[in-house]
PDB file of C-alpha atoms in Angstrom:
ATOM      1  CA  MET A 222     -23.090 -26.089 -30.754  1.00 45.00           C
ATOM      2  CA  GLN A 223     -21.516 -25.724 -27.351  1.00 50.00           C
ATOM      3  CA  ALA A 224     -21.575 -22.471 -25.412  1.00 47.00           C
ATOM      4  CA  GLU A 225     -18.567 -21.466 -23.345  1.00 49.00           C
ATOM      5  CA  SER A 226     -18.569 -18.580 -20.853  1.00 48.00           C
ATOM      6  CA  ARG A 227     -16.005 -15.890 -21.457  1.00 53.00           C
ATOM      7  CA  ALA A 228     -14.421 -13.609 -18.830  1.00 56.00           C
ATOM      8  CA  VAL A 229     -14.680  -9.944 -19.767  1.00 59.00           C
ATOM      9  CA  ARG A 230     -12.311  -7.647 -17.915  1.00 71.00           C
ATOM     10  CA  THR A 231     -13.298  -4.048 -17.323  1.00 85.00           C
ATOM     11  CA  VAL A 232     -10.844  -1.459 -16.011  1.00 86.00           C
ATOM     12  CA  ARG A 233     -11.659   1.976 -14.623  1.00 87.00           C
ATOM     13  CA  ASN A 234      -9.230   4.548 -13.298  1.00 92.00           C
ATOM     14  CA  VAL A 235     -10.129   6.015  -9.923  1.00 93.00           C
ATOM     15  CA  LEU A 236      -7.050   8.104  -9.047  1.00 95.00           C
ATOM     16  CA  SER A 237      -4.772  10.067 -11.359  1.00 95.00           C
ATOM     17  CA  ALA A 238      -1.186  11.106 -10.744  1.00 95.00           C
ATOM     18  CA  ALA A 239      -2.403  14.510  -9.530  1.00 95.00           C
ATOM     19  CA  ASP A 240      -4.936  12.844  -7.199  1.00 96.00           C
ATOM     20  CA  ILE A 241      -2.213  10.667  -5.661  1.00 97.00           C
ATOM     21  CA  ASP A 242       0.074  13.651  -5.149  1.00 97.00           C
ATOM     22  CA  ARG A 243      -2.682  15.664  -3.464  1.00 97.00           C
ATOM     23  CA  ALA A 244      -3.586  12.715  -1.234  1.00 98.00           C
ATOM     24  CA  LEU A 245       0.019  12.328  -0.070  1.00 98.00           C
ATOM     25  CA  THR A 246       0.275  16.061   0.612  1.00 98.00           C
ATOM     26  CA  ARG A 247      -2.852  15.935   2.749  1.00 98.00           C
ATOM     27  CA  ILE A 248      -1.638  12.840   4.611  1.00 98.00           C
ATOM     28  CA  ALA A 249       1.687  14.561   5.330  1.00 98.00           C
ATOM     29  CA  HIS A 250      -0.124  17.505   6.917  1.00 98.00           C
ATOM     30  CA  GLU A 251      -2.367  15.150   8.907  1.00 98.00           C
ATOM     31  CA  ILE A 252       0.640  13.216  10.243  1.00 98.00           C
ATOM     32  CA  LEU A 253       2.362  16.386  11.417  1.00 98.00           C
ATOM     33  CA  GLU A 254      -0.820  17.676  13.008  1.00 98.00           C
ATOM     34  CA  ALA A 255      -1.503  14.397  14.821  1.00 98.00           C
ATOM     35  CA  ASN A 256       2.110  14.184  16.014  1.00 98.00           C
ATOM     36  CA  ARG A 257       2.259  17.905  16.882  1.00 97.00           C
ATOM     37  CA  GLY A 258       5.323  18.311  14.738  1.00 97.00           C
ATOM     38  CA  PRO A 259       8.107  16.117  13.372  1.00 97.00           C
ATOM     39  CA  ALA A 260       9.729  15.056  16.652  1.00 97.00           C
ATOM     40  CA  GLY A 261      10.248  11.305  16.903  1.00 97.00           C
ATOM     41  CA  LEU A 262       8.617  10.478  13.561  1.00 98.00           C
ATOM     42  CA  VAL A 263       9.801   7.405  11.649  1.00 98.00           C
ATOM     43  CA  ILE A 264       8.243   6.546   8.275  1.00 98.00           C
ATOM     44  CA  LEU A 265       8.444   2.862   7.264  1.00 98.00           C
ATOM     45  CA  GLY A 266       7.191   1.589   3.929  1.00 98.00           C
ATOM     46  CA  ILE A 267       5.961  -1.960   3.366  1.00 98.00           C
ATOM     47  CA  PRO A 268       7.429  -3.418   0.135  1.00 95.00           C
ATOM     48  CA  ARG A 269       6.901  -2.960  -2.623  1.00 92.00           C
ATOM     49  CA  ARG A 270       4.839   0.128  -3.411  1.00 96.00           C
ATOM     50  CA  GLY A 271       4.517   1.100   0.213  1.00 98.00           C
ATOM     51  CA  VAL A 272       8.256   1.861   0.201  1.00 98.00           C
ATOM     52  CA  THR A 273       7.932   4.224  -2.764  1.00 97.00           C
ATOM     53  CA  LEU A 274       4.947   5.954  -1.171  1.00 98.00           C
ATOM     54  CA  ALA A 275       6.827   6.250   2.139  1.00 98.00           C
ATOM     55  CA  GLU A 276       9.759   7.925   0.395  1.00 98.00           C
ATOM     56  CA  ARG A 277       7.457  10.392  -1.349  1.00 98.00           C
ATOM     57  CA  LEU A 278       5.631  11.069   1.894  1.00 98.00           C
ATOM     58  CA  ALA A 279       8.912  11.669   3.730  1.00 98.00           C
ATOM     59  CA  ARG A 280      10.002  14.207   1.120  1.00 98.00           C
ATOM     60  CA  LYS A 281       6.714  16.058   1.546  1.00 98.00           C
ATOM     61  CA  LEU A 282       7.109  16.036   5.321  1.00 98.00           C
ATOM     62  CA  SER A 283      10.588  17.545   5.026  1.00 98.00           C
ATOM     63  CA  ARG A 284       9.326  20.298   2.730  1.00 98.00           C
ATOM     64  CA  ILE A 285       6.451  21.151   5.059  1.00 98.00           C
ATOM     65  CA  GLU A 286       8.523  20.872   8.236  1.00 97.00           C
ATOM     66  CA  PRO A 287      12.301  21.396   7.808  1.00 94.00           C
ATOM     67  CA  GLY A 288      12.851  19.780  11.209  1.00 94.00           C
ATOM     68  CA  PHE A 289      12.037  16.405   9.666  1.00 97.00           C
ATOM     69  CA  ASP A 290      15.042  14.716   8.031  1.00 97.00           C
ATOM     70  CA  ALA A 291      13.732  12.398   5.326  1.00 97.00           C
ATOM     71  CA  GLY A 292      17.120  10.759   4.844  1.00 95.00           C
ATOM     72  CA  THR A 293      17.524   9.586   8.441  1.00 97.00           C
ATOM     73  CA  SER A 294      13.883   9.032   9.415  1.00 98.00           C
ATOM     74  CA  THR A 295      12.676   6.788   6.588  1.00 98.00           C
ATOM     75  CA  GLY A 296      13.033   3.059   6.034  1.00 98.00           C
ATOM     76  CA  GLU A 297      11.332  -0.115   4.896  1.00 98.00           C
ATOM     77  CA  LEU A 298       9.918  -3.058   6.795  1.00 98.00           C
ATOM     78  CA  ASP A 299       9.709  -6.446   5.105  1.00 96.00           C
ATOM     79  CA  VAL A 300       6.868  -8.614   6.430  1.00 96.00           C
ATOM     80  CA  THR A 301       7.273 -11.701   4.218  1.00 93.00           C
ATOM     81  CA  LEU A 302       8.325 -14.135   6.947  1.00 92.00           C
ATOM     82  CA  TYR A 303       5.590 -12.895   9.283  1.00 94.00           C
ATOM     83  CA  ARG A 304       2.670 -13.486   6.912  1.00 89.00           C
ATOM     84  CA  ASP A 305       0.071 -16.060   7.889  1.00 85.00           C
ATOM     85  CA  ASP A 306      -0.223 -17.284   4.274  1.00 77.00           C
ATOM     86  CA  LEU A 307       3.483 -18.057   3.867  1.00 70.00           C
ATOM     87  CA  ARG A 308       2.914 -21.816   3.716  1.00 67.00           C
ATOM     88  CA  ARG A 309       0.432 -21.420   0.874  1.00 67.00           C
ATOM     89  CA  SER A 310       2.489 -18.856  -1.042  1.00 62.00           C
ATOM     90  CA  THR A 311       6.133 -19.896  -1.016  1.00 57.00           C
ATOM     91  CA  SER A 312       7.022 -17.794  -4.079  1.00 64.00           C
ATOM     92  CA  ARG A 313       7.378 -14.584  -2.070  1.00 68.00           C
ATOM     93  CA  THR A 314      10.933 -13.272  -1.996  1.00 78.00           C
ATOM     94  CA  PRO A 315      11.912 -11.437   1.192  1.00 82.00           C
ATOM     95  CA  ALA A 316      13.034  -7.846   0.766  1.00 85.00           C
ATOM     96  CA  PRO A 317      15.568  -6.137   3.020  1.00 89.00           C
ATOM     97  CA  THR A 318      14.390  -4.410   6.173  1.00 96.00           C
ATOM     98  CA  ARG A 319      16.049  -1.015   6.554  1.00 97.00           C
ATOM     99  CA  LEU A 320      15.527   0.987   9.732  1.00 97.00           C
ATOM    100  CA  PRO A 321      16.889   4.399  10.752  1.00 96.00           C
ATOM    101  CA  ALA A 322      20.238   4.233  12.546  1.00 95.00           C
ATOM    102  CA  THR A 323      18.567   5.512  15.720  1.00 93.00           C
ATOM    103  CA  GLY A 324      16.150   2.557  15.708  1.00 96.00           C
ATOM    104  CA  ILE A 325      12.466   2.704  16.528  1.00 97.00           C
ATOM    105  CA  ASP A 326      12.436   2.556  20.344  1.00 98.00           C
ATOM    106  CA  GLY A 327      10.301   5.403  21.639  1.00 98.00           C
ATOM    107  CA  ALA A 328       9.521   6.651  18.139  1.00 98.00           C
ATOM    108  CA  THR A 329       6.172   7.269  16.507  1.00 98.00           C
ATOM    109  CA  VAL A 330       6.292   4.841  13.600  1.00 98.00           C
ATOM    110  CA  VAL A 331       4.054   5.480  10.606  1.00 98.00           C
ATOM    111  CA  LEU A 332       3.637   2.344   8.495  1.00 98.00           C
ATOM    112  CA  VAL A 333       2.892   3.105   4.843  1.00 98.00           C
ATOM    113  CA  ASP A 334       1.238   0.779   2.331  1.00 98.00           C
ATOM    114  CA  ASP A 335      -0.537   1.231  -0.970  1.00 97.00           C
ATOM    115  CA  VAL A 336      -3.795  -0.677  -0.395  1.00 97.00           C
ATOM    116  CA  LEU A 337      -5.486  -1.744   2.845  1.00 98.00           C
ATOM    117  CA  TYR A 338      -7.684  -4.802   2.302  1.00 96.00           C
ATOM    118  CA  SER A 339      -8.001  -7.708   4.735  1.00 96.00           C
ATOM    119  CA  GLY A 340      -5.570  -6.240   7.268  1.00 97.00           C
ATOM    120  CA  ARG A 341      -3.360  -9.334   7.334  1.00 96.00           C
ATOM    121  CA  THR A 342      -0.321  -7.581   5.851  1.00 96.00           C
ATOM    122  CA  ILE A 343      -0.535  -4.927   8.568  1.00 98.00           C
ATOM    123  CA  ARG A 344      -0.854  -7.592  11.257  1.00 97.00           C
ATOM    124  CA  ALA A 345       2.357  -9.118   9.894  1.00 97.00           C
ATOM    125  CA  ALA A 346       4.005  -5.682   9.964  1.00 98.00           C
ATOM    126  CA  LEU A 347       3.098  -5.223  13.623  1.00 98.00           C
ATOM    127  CA  ASP A 348       4.613  -8.620  14.426  1.00 97.00           C
ATOM    128  CA  ALA A 349       7.770  -7.666  12.529  1.00 96.00           C
ATOM    129  CA  LEU A 350       8.077  -4.390  14.415  1.00 97.00           C
ATOM    130  CA  ASN A 351       8.110  -6.266  17.715  1.00 95.00           C
ATOM    131  CA  ASP A 352      11.366  -7.932  16.665  1.00 96.00           C
ATOM    132  CA  PHE A 353      13.094  -4.591  16.064  1.00 96.00           C
ATOM    133  CA  GLY A 354      12.073  -2.463  19.014  1.00 96.00           C
ATOM    134  CA  ARG A 355       9.295  -0.855  20.989  1.00 97.00           C
ATOM    135  CA  PRO A 356       7.848   2.307  19.417  1.00 98.00           C
ATOM    136  CA  SER A 357       5.867   4.691  21.572  1.00 98.00           C
ATOM    137  CA  ALA A 358       3.069   4.551  18.971  1.00 98.00           C
ATOM    138  CA  VAL A 359       2.365   2.949  15.607  1.00 98.00           C
ATOM    139  CA  ARG A 360       0.186   4.640  13.006  1.00 98.00           C
ATOM    140  CA  LEU A 361      -0.959   3.450   9.581  1.00 98.00           C
ATOM    141  CA  ALA A 362      -1.096   5.484   6.368  1.00 98.00           C
ATOM    142  CA  VAL A 363      -2.511   3.968   3.182  1.00 98.00           C
ATOM    143  CA  LEU A 364      -3.167   5.389  -0.253  1.00 98.00           C
ATOM    144  CA  VAL A 365      -6.363   3.347  -0.716  1.00 97.00           C
ATOM    145  CA  ASP A 366      -8.663   1.680   1.802  1.00 97.00           C
ATOM    146  CA  ARG A 367     -10.868  -0.726  -0.128  1.00 96.00           C
ATOM    147  CA  GLY A 368     -12.662  -2.313   2.835  1.00 95.00           C
ATOM    148  CA  HIS A 369     -13.356  -6.037   3.362  1.00 95.00           C
ATOM    149  CA  ARG A 370     -11.379  -6.217   6.594  1.00 96.00           C
ATOM    150  CA  GLU A 371     -10.793  -9.641   8.158  1.00 96.00           C
ATOM    151  CA  LEU A 372      -8.961  -8.303  11.217  1.00 96.00           C
ATOM    152  CA  PRO A 373      -9.741  -5.368  13.549  1.00 97.00           C
ATOM    153  CA  ILE A 374      -7.278  -2.996  11.876  1.00 97.00           C
ATOM    154  CA  ARG A 375      -7.992   0.604  10.878  1.00 97.00           C
ATOM    155  CA  ALA A 376      -5.903   3.145   8.993  1.00 98.00           C
ATOM    156  CA  ASP A 377      -5.156   6.456  10.684  1.00 98.00           C
ATOM    157  CA  PHE A 378      -4.438   8.309   7.436  1.00 98.00           C
ATOM    158  CA  VAL A 379      -6.213   7.421   4.180  1.00 98.00           C
ATOM    159  CA  GLY A 380      -5.741   8.875   0.726  1.00 98.00           C
ATOM    160  CA  LYS A 381      -9.051   7.537  -0.580  1.00 97.00           C
ATOM    161  CA  ASN A 382     -11.752   5.275   0.804  1.00 97.00           C
ATOM    162  CA  LEU A 383     -12.760   3.117  -2.128  1.00 94.00           C
ATOM    163  CA  PRO A 384     -15.748   0.780  -1.783  1.00 91.00           C
ATOM    164  CA  THR A 385     -15.128  -2.367  -3.822  1.00 91.00           C
ATOM    165  CA  SER A 386     -16.478  -5.858  -4.300  1.00 91.00           C
ATOM    166  CA  THR A 387     -14.372  -8.918  -3.594  1.00 89.00           C
ATOM    167  CA  ALA A 388     -14.441  -9.696  -7.335  1.00 90.00           C
ATOM    168  CA  GLU A 389     -12.565  -6.493  -8.078  1.00 91.00           C
ATOM    169  CA  ARG A 390      -8.821  -5.906  -7.953  1.00 92.00           C
ATOM    170  CA  VAL A 391      -7.305  -2.554  -7.021  1.00 94.00           C
ATOM    171  CA  GLN A 392      -4.067  -1.875  -8.890  1.00 93.00           C
ATOM    172  CA  VAL A 393      -1.693   0.916  -7.875  1.00 95.00           C
ATOM    173  CA  ARG A 394       0.815   1.925 -10.544  1.00 94.00           C
ATOM    174  CA  LEU A 395       3.783   4.125  -9.639  1.00 95.00           C
ATOM    175  CA  VAL A 396       6.314   5.314 -12.171  1.00 93.00           C
ATOM    176  CA  GLU A 397       9.285   4.328  -9.995  1.00 93.00           C
ATOM    177  CA  ILE A 398       8.187   0.677 -10.132  1.00 92.00           C
ATOM    178  CA  ASP A 399       5.836   0.338 -13.100  1.00 89.00           C
ATOM    179  CA  GLY A 400       7.385   2.854 -15.490  1.00 79.00           C
ATOM    180  CA  PRO A 401       9.749   2.394 -18.447  1.00 61.00           C
ATOM    181  CA  ASP A 402      11.866  -0.170 -16.605  1.00 50.00           C
ATOM    182  CA  GLY A 403       8.776  -2.231 -15.808  1.00 45.00           C
ATOM    183  CA  THR A 404       5.720  -1.758 -17.957  1.00 44.00           C
ATOM    184  CA  ALA A 405       6.542   0.545 -20.827  1.00 45.00           C
ATOM    185  CA  GLU A 406       3.017   1.889 -21.269  1.00 55.00           C
ATOM    186  CA  VAL A 407       2.873   3.232 -17.697  1.00 58.00           C
ATOM    187  CA  THR A 408       3.950   6.861 -18.014  1.00 66.00           C
ATOM    188  CA  GLU A 409       2.370   8.302 -14.870  1.00 86.00           C
ATOM    189  CA  ASP A 410       0.938   7.229 -11.528  1.00 91.00           C
ATOM    190  CA  ALA A 411      -2.591   5.863 -11.398  1.00 93.00           C
ATOM    191  CA  VAL A 412      -4.944   3.713  -9.363  1.00 94.00           C
ATOM    192  CA  SER A 413      -7.454   1.535 -11.195  1.00 93.00           C
ATOM    193  CA  ILE A 414     -10.060  -1.106 -10.449  1.00 91.00           C
ATOM    194  CA  THR A 415     -10.204  -4.251 -12.534  1.00 90.00           C
ATOM    195  CA  ASP A 416     -13.378  -6.297 -12.532  1.00 80.00           C
ATOM    196  CA  HIS A 417     -13.302  -9.888 -13.832  1.00 59.00           C
ATOM    197  CA  ALA A 418     -16.913 -10.600 -14.722  1.00 53.00           C
ATOM    198  CA  GLU A 419     -18.194 -13.729 -16.410  1.00 44.00           C
ATOM    199  CA  THR A 420     -20.354 -12.273 -19.162  1.00 40.00           C
ATOM    200  CA  GLY A 421     -21.213 -13.315 -22.662  1.00 39.00           C
ATOM    201  CA  THR A 422     -20.826 -16.652 -24.415  1.00 34.00           C
ATOM    202  CA  ARG A 423     -18.701 -17.949 -27.208  1.00 34.00           C
ATOM    203  CA  GLY A 424     -20.109 -20.602 -29.543  1.00 33.00           C
ATOM    204  CA  GLU A 425     -18.068 -23.571 -30.724  1.00 33.00           C
ATOM    205  CA  ALA A 426     -19.156 -25.634 -33.774  1.00 34.00           C
ATOM    206  CA  ARG A 427     -19.078 -29.376 -33.323  1.00 34.00           C
TER     207      ARG A 427
END
């Protein structure tokens, strides 16, 4: 008889669709308060889910403050070619970078991403920004901050601080990306934690 370890995956939901919506509403208010209004604001999402969150955030900003034009003040910033793990992960496909027609010089740029972890994606985003202009300030908004930073990077606006272990994976599901056209069973937004733990044994007869 030979025993073989078996990986048991546990999943727990930590944010519902309503939680995500409330978090984005709060972040929108915090951005406007910190900026003292909408003047000079540019919202840039980091692909993939950061772009969707940026678009939702921009719509909330425009509803709260009509002086903010979501259509002309929102974009996306691809960081693929600026990542420090590009040599190890060559399967990444660059996405388009789309900036407002007015550019980012002198603007207050709010970078938006779904999960803040090591900080290396945000470092790449800052390097990418340098190639497109010189903002007056750069802020960071994330839906989830899970800790375990490897670089001295901090989010200015956080939907939820979520302590995790390095063995866990935080998964953000958004209907625009993970819905019927992606994973059919995803019918609403959610954030979950998946833990891959080696537990239990499986016997094999010899």
